[in-house]
Amino acid sequence: MIIRNIKIGEIHIPLVTPFKTALRTVEAVENIVIQIETDTGETGFGEAPPTAVITGDTKGSIVTAIRDFIAPSIKGMDIENLDGIMKKVHSCIVKNTSAKAAVDMAIYDLYAKNLKKPLYKVLGGCRNTIETDLTISVNPIDEMVADSIKAVEQGFSILKIKVGKEGMKDVERIEAIRNAVGKEILLRVDANQGWQAKEAVRIIRCMEDKNLSIDLVEQPVAAHDFHGMQYVTANVGTPILADESVFSVEDAIKIITEHGADLINIKLMKTGGIHEALKICAVADTYHVECMIGCMLESKIAVSAAAHLAAARGVITRADLDGPSLCLTDPYIGGPTYQGPGIRMNEDYGIGIKEMKDVKYFLQS
Ligand code: MG
């Protein structure tokens, strides 16, 4: 199965409600999608969101990286030479992890199709269902409480609460949500780098004193504030999850060996795809550090690639793959099924996506 061509397009999917974090507000998924075509007629699907505030990647940079760097370096290669293809993808241009992730997942899609297996079975295959949390955007408290109650009514038993904009007031947010949803619901808190280190310790200890039973606190301080991450991790009992602080395998090794966090959030758009994410899984597994699998504002192609990875690896004990649940429409045919918090893996080949509707194609590379 030889790589012939990469088609690059754009997809626009409105969100059910605006997505708000300490970093940004977004109203629609507007992502780059690709199809890698092969000599056998088989096609691999990939997707990359332009999350400039986190990855630095924009629509323009994703298209340019794929069209001018990645596509020319892998065209003509055999899908069976997975390791060789990945070396080219990662060495032809530095950074640009979202563009690399889109190509990487399309290659893995084809690799699994060539082996006539669903992707999660090729990657390790430890389970065929996973449970995701649902993100509650940062808003006035009563709105967040109403959104949380609605999520529980929809069947979600794990909520990820976005905070980080208002310091100690964030404790009131979490307390109001805890009181509204009861003790059985698992609450995760994501500050998206919004606090200072000492402030974070004050806030988290206050939540501990109030017995709010928080599963974890994600990225309390700035991504580059490594000592801040160490300080918070050492001074609270609640597990700390590194998100924006860990893009690469090297970041993961440093965070784990120097105690910058208790847990790691893997996202394909940070690692540059499944190939590098597997290395983080291996490192974390070696040190008995559990991982979460997360996503940006991704629709079903990219989230499904992440779901296949999560289903394959036991070290990934938590899933934050609510992208498709946040989308108002589903322009894809095939793939895993998303029903409330449950994601059931497809048993047909690859990632499972068969067709994309409403895609604007603008480039053949
Ligand atoms: Mg996060």
CSV table of C-alpha atoms and ligand atoms in Angstrom, one decimal:
chain,number,residue,atom,x,y,z
A,1,MET,CA,0.0,0.0,0.0
A,2,ILE,CA,1.8,3.1,-1.3
A,3,ILE,CA,1.1,6.7,-0.3
A,4,ARG,CA,0.0,8.6,-3.5
A,5,ASN,CA,-1.5,11.8,-2.4
A,6,ILE,CA,-2.7,14.0,0.5
A,7,LYS,CA,-6.0,15.9,0.1
A,8,ILE,CA,-6.4,18.8,2.5
A,9,GLY,CA,-9.7,20.4,3.4
A,10,GLU,CA,-11.6,22.2,6.1
A,11,ILE,CA,-14.6,21.3,8.2
A,12,HIS,CA,-17.0,23.7,10.1
A,13,ILE,CA,-19.1,22.3,12.9
A,14,PRO,CA,-21.1,24.6,15.3
A,15,LEU,CA,-20.8,23.8,19.0
A,16,VAL,CA,-23.9,23.1,21.2
A,17,THR,CA,-22.7,26.0,23.4
A,18,PRO,CA,-19.6,28.2,23.4
A,19,PHE,CA,-16.5,26.6,24.8
A,20,LYS,CA,-14.9,28.8,27.5
A,21,THR,CA,-11.7,28.3,29.4
A,22,ALA,CA,-9.2,30.6,31.2
A,23,LEU,CA,-7.5,30.9,27.8
A,24,ARG,CA,-10.2,31.4,25.1
A,25,THR,CA,-13.8,31.3,24.0
A,26,VAL,CA,-14.7,29.3,20.8
A,27,GLU,CA,-18.1,28.9,19.1
A,28,ALA,CA,-17.4,26.3,16.4
A,29,VAL,CA,-15.0,23.6,15.4
A,30,GLU,CA,-13.1,24.8,12.4
A,31,ASN,CA,-10.5,22.2,11.7
A,32,ILE,CA,-8.2,21.1,8.9
A,33,VAL,CA,-9.0,17.5,7.7
A,34,ILE,CA,-7.0,15.4,5.4
A,35,GLN,CA,-7.3,12.2,3.4
A,36,ILE,CA,-4.2,10.2,2.5
A,37,GLU,CA,-4.8,8.3,-0.7
A,38,THR,CA,-3.0,5.1,-1.6
A,39,ASP,CA,-2.4,3.0,-4.8
A,40,THR,CA,-4.9,0.4,-3.6
A,41,GLY,CA,-7.7,2.9,-3.4
A,42,GLU,CA,-7.7,2.7,0.5
A,43,THR,CA,-7.9,6.1,2.2
A,44,GLY,CA,-6.7,7.2,5.7
A,45,PHE,CA,-8.4,10.1,7.6
A,46,GLY,CA,-6.8,12.8,9.7
A,47,GLU,CA,-7.8,16.0,11.5
A,48,ALA,CA,-6.0,18.9,13.1
A,49,PRO,CA,-7.6,21.8,15.1
A,50,PRO,CA,-5.8,25.2,14.9
A,51,THR,CA,-5.3,25.7,18.7
A,52,ALA,CA,-3.0,28.7,18.5
A,53,VAL,CA,-3.1,29.6,22.2
A,54,ILE,CA,-1.8,26.1,23.2
A,55,THR,CA,0.1,24.5,20.3
A,56,GLY,CA,0.9,27.6,18.3
A,57,ASP,CA,-0.7,26.0,15.3
A,58,THR,CA,-3.0,28.0,13.0
A,59,LYS,CA,-5.0,26.8,9.9
A,60,GLY,CA,-2.3,28.4,7.7
A,61,SER,CA,0.6,26.8,9.5
A,62,ILE,CA,-1.1,23.3,9.5
A,63,VAL,CA,-1.8,23.5,5.7
A,64,THR,CA,1.7,24.7,4.9
A,65,ALA,CA,3.5,22.1,7.1
A,66,ILE,CA,1.5,19.3,5.4
A,67,ARG,CA,1.6,20.6,1.9
A,68,ASP,CA,5.2,21.8,1.7
A,69,PHE,CA,7.1,19.6,4.2
A,70,ILE,CA,5.3,16.4,5.3
A,71,ALA,CA,3.6,15.3,2.1
A,72,PRO,CA,6.6,15.6,-0.1
A,73,SER,CA,8.7,13.6,2.4
A,74,ILE,CA,6.4,10.6,2.7
A,75,LYS,CA,4.8,10.3,-0.8
A,76,GLY,CA,5.8,7.1,-2.5
A,77,MET,CA,6.5,5.3,0.8
A,78,ASP,CA,5.0,1.9,1.7
A,79,ILE,CA,2.4,2.0,4.6
A,80,GLU,CA,4.1,-1.2,6.0
A,81,ASN,CA,7.2,0.9,6.7
A,82,LEU,CA,5.5,2.6,9.6
A,83,ASP,CA,8.6,3.5,11.5
A,84,GLY,CA,10.3,4.9,8.5
A,85,ILE,CA,7.3,7.1,7.7
A,86,MET,CA,7.1,8.4,11.2
A,87,LYS,CA,10.8,9.3,11.2
A,88,LYS,CA,10.2,11.4,8.1
A,89,VAL,CA,7.1,13.0,9.5
A,90,HIS,CA,8.9,14.1,12.7
A,91,SER,CA,12.3,15.1,11.1
A,92,CYS,CA,11.1,17.1,8.0
A,93,ILE,CA,10.0,20.0,10.2
A,94,VAL,CA,10.2,20.9,13.9
A,95,LYS,CA,7.2,21.7,16.1
A,96,ASN,CA,3.9,21.8,14.0
A,97,THR,CA,2.6,19.0,16.2
A,98,SER,CA,-1.1,19.4,15.0
A,99,ALA,CA,-0.1,18.9,11.4
A,100,LYS,CA,2.0,15.9,12.3
A,101,ALA,CA,-0.8,14.5,14.3
A,102,ALA,CA,-3.3,14.7,11.4
A,103,VAL,CA,-0.9,12.9,9.1
A,104,ASP,CA,0.2,10.4,11.9
A,105,MET,CA,-3.5,9.3,12.6
A,106,ALA,CA,-4.2,8.9,8.9
A,107,ILE,CA,-1.1,6.7,8.5
A,108,TYR,CA,-2.1,4.6,11.5
A,109,ASP,CA,-5.6,4.4,10.0
A,110,LEU,CA,-4.1,3.0,6.8
A,111,TYR,CA,-1.7,0.7,8.7
A,112,ALA,CA,-4.6,-0.9,10.6
A,113,LYS,CA,-6.7,-1.2,7.5
A,114,ASN,CA,-3.8,-2.9,5.7
A,115,LEU,CA,-3.7,-5.4,8.6
A,116,LYS,CA,-7.5,-5.7,8.5
A,117,LYS,CA,-7.9,-4.9,12.2
A,118,PRO,CA,-9.5,-2.0,14.1
A,119,LEU,CA,-6.8,0.4,15.2
A,120,TYR,CA,-7.1,-0.2,19.0
A,121,LYS,CA,-6.4,-3.9,18.4
A,122,VAL,CA,-3.2,-3.1,16.5
A,123,LEU,CA,-2.1,-0.8,19.3
A,124,GLY,CA,-2.6,-3.2,22.2
A,125,GLY,CA,-6.3,-3.8,22.4
A,126,CYS,CA,-7.0,-3.9,26.2
A,127,ARG,CA,-10.7,-2.9,26.1
A,128,ASN,CA,-13.4,-2.0,23.6
A,129,THR,CA,-15.3,0.7,25.6
A,130,ILE,CA,-14.1,3.8,27.5
A,131,GLU,CA,-15.9,6.4,29.6
A,132,THR,CA,-15.3,10.1,29.0
A,133,ASP,CA,-15.9,13.0,31.2
A,134,LEU,CA,-17.7,16.1,30.0
A,135,THR,CA,-16.2,19.6,30.1
A,136,ILE,CA,-18.2,22.4,31.9
A,137,SER,CA,-17.1,25.8,30.6
A,138,VAL,CA,-16.1,28.6,32.9
A,139,ASN,CA,-19.1,30.9,33.4
A,140,PRO,CA,-21.0,32.6,36.2
A,141,ILE,CA,-21.6,30.1,39.0
A,142,ASP,CA,-25.4,29.5,38.5
A,143,GLU,CA,-24.8,28.8,34.8
A,144,MET,CA,-22.0,26.3,35.6
A,145,VAL,CA,-24.3,24.6,38.2
A,146,ALA,CA,-27.1,24.4,35.6
A,147,ASP,CA,-24.7,22.9,33.0
A,148,SER,CA,-23.4,20.4,35.5
A,149,ILE,CA,-26.9,19.2,36.5
A,150,LYS,CA,-27.8,18.9,32.8
A,151,ALA,CA,-24.6,16.8,32.1
A,152,VAL,CA,-25.5,14.4,35.0
A,153,GLU,CA,-29.0,14.1,33.6
A,154,GLN,CA,-27.5,13.1,30.3
A,155,GLY,CA,-25.7,10.3,32.0
A,156,PHE,CA,-22.2,11.7,32.6
A,157,SER,CA,-20.7,10.7,36.0
A,158,ILE,CA,-17.4,12.5,35.5
A,159,LEU,CA,-17.3,16.3,35.0
A,160,LYS,CA,-14.3,18.4,34.2
A,161,ILE,CA,-14.8,21.9,35.5
A,162,LYS,CA,-12.9,24.8,33.9
A,163,VAL,CA,-11.7,27.4,36.3
A,164,GLY,CA,-8.6,29.6,36.6
A,165,LYS,CA,-10.0,33.1,36.0
A,166,GLU,CA,-11.0,34.3,39.4
A,167,GLY,CA,-8.7,32.9,42.1
A,168,MET,CA,-10.5,31.9,45.4
A,169,LYS,CA,-13.9,32.4,43.7
A,170,ASP,CA,-13.1,29.2,41.9
A,171,VAL,CA,-13.6,27.4,45.2
A,172,GLU,CA,-17.1,28.7,45.3
A,173,ARG,CA,-17.7,27.4,41.8
A,174,ILE,CA,-16.6,23.9,42.7
A,175,GLU,CA,-18.4,23.9,46.0
A,176,ALA,CA,-21.7,25.0,44.4
A,177,ILE,CA,-21.3,22.3,41.7
A,178,ARG,CA,-20.4,19.6,44.3
A,179,ASN,CA,-23.5,20.5,46.3
A,180,ALA,CA,-25.7,20.4,43.2
A,181,VAL,CA,-24.6,17.1,41.8
A,182,GLY,CA,-24.0,15.1,45.0
A,183,LYS,CA,-21.1,13.0,46.2
A,184,GLU,CA,-21.3,10.2,43.6
A,185,ILE,CA,-20.1,12.4,40.7
A,186,LEU,CA,-16.4,12.5,40.0
A,187,LEU,CA,-15.2,16.1,39.7
A,188,ARG,CA,-12.0,17.1,37.9
A,189,VAL,CA,-10.8,20.7,37.9
A,190,ASP,CA,-8.8,22.3,35.0
A,191,ALA,CA,-7.2,25.7,35.7
A,192,ASN,CA,-5.6,26.0,32.3
A,193,GLN,CA,-2.5,27.7,33.7
A,194,GLY,CA,-4.7,30.4,35.4
A,195,TRP,CA,-3.2,30.5,38.9
A,196,GLN,CA,0.1,31.4,40.5
A,197,ALA,CA,1.8,28.6,42.4
A,198,LYS,CA,1.1,29.9,46.0
A,199,GLU,CA,-2.4,30.9,45.0
A,200,ALA,CA,-3.0,27.4,43.6
A,201,VAL,CA,-1.9,25.7,46.8
A,202,ARG,CA,-4.2,28.0,48.8
A,203,ILE,CA,-7.2,27.2,46.5
A,204,ILE,CA,-6.6,23.5,46.4
A,205,ARG,CA,-6.0,23.2,50.2
A,206,CYS,CA,-9.3,25.1,50.7
A,207,MET,CA,-11.1,22.6,48.4
A,208,GLU,CA,-9.5,19.8,50.5
A,209,ASP,CA,-10.6,21.4,53.8
A,210,LYS,CA,-14.1,21.6,52.5
A,211,ASN,CA,-14.0,17.9,51.5
A,212,LEU,CA,-15.0,18.6,47.9
A,213,SER,CA,-13.3,15.3,46.8
A,214,ILE,CA,-11.6,16.4,43.7
A,215,ASP,CA,-10.2,13.6,41.5
A,216,LEU,CA,-7.4,15.8,40.2
A,217,VAL,CA,-6.4,19.4,39.4
A,218,GLU,CA,-5.1,20.0,35.9
A,219,GLN,CA,-2.4,22.4,35.0
A,220,PRO,CA,-2.7,24.9,37.9
A,221,VAL,CA,0.1,27.2,36.8
A,222,ALA,CA,1.8,28.4,33.6
A,223,ALA,CA,3.1,25.7,31.2
A,224,HIS,CA,6.7,27.0,31.5
A,225,ASP,CA,6.6,27.3,35.3
A,226,PHE,CA,8.2,24.0,36.1
A,227,HIS,CA,9.2,24.9,39.6
A,228,GLY,CA,5.6,26.2,40.2
A,229,MET,CA,4.3,22.8,39.1
A,230,GLN,CA,6.7,21.1,41.5
A,231,TYR,CA,5.7,23.4,44.4
A,232,VAL,CA,2.0,22.8,43.9
A,233,THR,CA,2.5,19.0,43.5
A,234,ALA,CA,4.6,18.8,46.7
A,235,ASN,CA,2.2,21.0,48.8
A,236,VAL,CA,-1.2,19.6,48.2
A,237,GLY,CA,-2.8,16.1,48.6
A,238,THR,CA,-4.9,16.3,45.5
A,239,PRO,CA,-3.3,14.7,42.4
A,240,ILE,CA,-1.9,17.3,40.0
A,241,LEU,CA,-2.2,16.6,36.2
A,242,ALA,CA,0.3,18.1,33.8
A,243,ASP,CA,-1.4,19.2,30.5
A,244,GLU,CA,0.2,22.2,28.8
A,245,SER,CA,3.5,21.4,30.5
A,246,VAL,CA,3.9,18.2,28.6
A,247,PHE,CA,4.0,18.1,24.8
A,248,SER,CA,6.9,15.7,24.1
A,249,VAL,CA,8.4,12.5,25.5
A,250,GLU,CA,11.3,14.6,26.9
A,251,ASP,CA,8.7,16.8,28.8
A,252,ALA,CA,7.1,13.7,30.2
A,253,ILE,CA,10.4,12.3,31.4
A,254,LYS,CA,11.3,15.5,33.1
A,255,ILE,CA,7.9,16.0,34.8
A,256,ILE,CA,7.9,12.3,36.0
A,257,THR,CA,11.5,12.1,37.2
A,258,GLU,CA,11.5,15.5,38.8
A,259,HIS,CA,8.0,15.3,40.4
A,260,GLY,CA,6.5,18.2,38.4
A,261,ALA,CA,3.1,16.4,38.5
A,262,ASP,CA,1.4,13.2,39.6
A,263,LEU,CA,-0.4,12.5,36.3
A,264,ILE,CA,0.1,13.3,32.6
A,265,ASN,CA,-2.5,14.4,30.1
A,266,ILE,CA,-1.6,13.0,26.6
A,267,LYS,CA,-3.1,14.8,23.6
A,268,LEU,CA,-2.3,13.8,20.1
A,269,MET,CA,-2.1,17.5,19.1
A,270,LYS,CA,0.7,18.1,21.6
A,271,THR,CA,2.7,14.9,20.9
A,272,GLY,CA,2.4,15.1,17.1
A,273,GLY,CA,0.3,11.9,17.0
A,274,ILE,CA,0.0,8.3,18.1
A,275,HIS,CA,3.6,7.3,17.5
A,276,GLU,CA,5.0,9.8,20.0
A,277,ALA,CA,2.1,9.3,22.4
A,278,LEU,CA,2.9,5.6,22.6
A,279,LYS,CA,6.4,6.6,23.8
A,280,ILE,CA,4.9,8.7,26.6
A,281,CYS,CA,2.6,5.7,27.5
A,282,ALA,CA,5.8,3.5,27.8
A,283,VAL,CA,7.7,6.0,30.0
A,284,ALA,CA,4.7,6.6,32.2
A,285,ASP,CA,4.0,2.9,32.5
A,286,THR,CA,7.6,2.3,33.5
A,287,TYR,CA,7.3,4.8,36.4
A,288,HIS,CA,3.8,3.7,37.3
A,289,VAL,CA,2.4,7.1,36.5
A,290,GLU,CA,-1.2,7.1,35.2
A,291,CYS,CA,-2.2,9.1,32.1
A,292,MET,CA,-5.3,10.8,30.9
A,293,ILE,CA,-6.1,11.1,27.2
A,294,GLY,CA,-7.4,14.5,26.2
A,295,CYS,CA,-8.4,16.4,23.1
A,296,MET,CA,-8.5,20.0,21.9
A,297,LEU,CA,-11.7,21.1,20.1
A,298,GLU,CA,-11.6,18.1,17.9
A,299,SER,CA,-14.4,16.3,16.0
A,300,LYS,CA,-14.8,12.6,15.4
A,301,ILE,CA,-11.7,11.8,13.4
A,302,ALA,CA,-9.1,13.1,15.8
A,303,VAL,CA,-11.1,12.1,19.0
A,304,SER,CA,-11.6,8.6,17.6
A,305,ALA,CA,-7.9,8.2,16.9
A,306,ALA,CA,-7.3,9.2,20.6
A,307,ALA,CA,-10.0,6.8,21.7
A,308,HIS,CA,-8.4,3.9,19.9
A,309,LEU,CA,-5.1,4.7,21.7
A,310,ALA,CA,-6.9,4.9,25.1
A,311,ALA,CA,-8.7,1.6,24.4
A,312,ALA,CA,-5.3,0.0,23.7
A,313,ARG,CA,-3.2,1.1,26.6
A,314,GLY,CA,-3.9,0.3,30.3
A,315,VAL,CA,-1.8,3.2,31.5
A,316,ILE,CA,-4.4,5.5,30.2
A,317,THR,CA,-6.9,5.4,33.1
A,318,ARG,CA,-8.8,8.6,32.4
A,319,ALA,CA,-10.5,9.9,29.3
A,320,ASP,CA,-11.4,13.5,28.5
A,321,LEU,CA,-12.7,12.9,24.9
A,322,ASP,CA,-15.8,15.0,24.9
A,323,GLY,CA,-15.2,16.7,21.5
A,324,PRO,CA,-18.0,15.0,19.6
A,325,SER,CA,-20.4,15.6,22.5
A,326,LEU,CA,-19.8,19.3,22.3
A,327,CYS,CA,-20.5,19.4,18.5
A,328,LEU,CA,-24.0,20.2,17.3
A,329,THR,CA,-23.8,18.0,14.2
A,330,ASP,CA,-21.9,14.9,13.1
A,331,PRO,CA,-20.6,15.1,9.6
A,332,TYR,CA,-19.0,11.7,9.6
A,333,ILE,CA,-20.0,8.2,8.7
A,334,GLY,CA,-18.5,5.3,10.7
A,335,GLY,CA,-16.0,5.2,13.6
A,336,PRO,CA,-16.5,4.5,17.3
A,337,THR,CA,-20.0,5.3,18.7
A,338,TYR,CA,-20.4,8.1,21.2
A,339,GLN,CA,-23.4,7.8,23.5
A,340,GLY,CA,-23.3,10.1,26.4
A,341,PRO,CA,-20.2,9.2,28.4
A,342,GLY,CA,-19.7,5.9,26.6
A,343,ILE,CA,-17.4,5.4,23.7
A,344,ARG,CA,-17.6,2.0,22.0
A,345,MET,CA,-14.8,1.1,19.6
A,346,ASN,CA,-15.6,0.1,16.0
A,347,GLU,CA,-14.7,-3.5,15.1
A,348,ASP,CA,-14.2,-2.7,11.4
A,349,TYR,CA,-10.8,-1.7,10.1
A,350,GLY,CA,-8.7,1.3,11.1
A,351,ILE,CA,-10.1,4.3,13.0
A,352,GLY,CA,-13.4,3.4,11.3
A,353,ILE,CA,-14.3,6.7,9.7
A,354,LYS,CA,-15.7,6.0,6.2
A,355,GLU,CA,-16.8,9.3,4.9
A,356,MET,CA,-16.8,13.0,5.7
A,357,LYS,CA,-19.7,15.2,4.6
A,358,ASP,CA,-19.7,19.0,4.1
A,359,VAL,CA,-15.9,19.2,3.7
A,360,LYS,CA,-14.5,22.1,1.7
A,361,TYR,CA,-11.4,20.7,-0.1
A,362,PHE,CA,-8.9,23.2,-1.3
A,363,LEU,CA,-5.7,21.4,-1.9
A,364,GLN,CA,-4.2,18.3,-3.4
A,365,SER,CA,-0.6,17.7,-2.4
B,1,MG,MG,-6.3,21.0,30.1
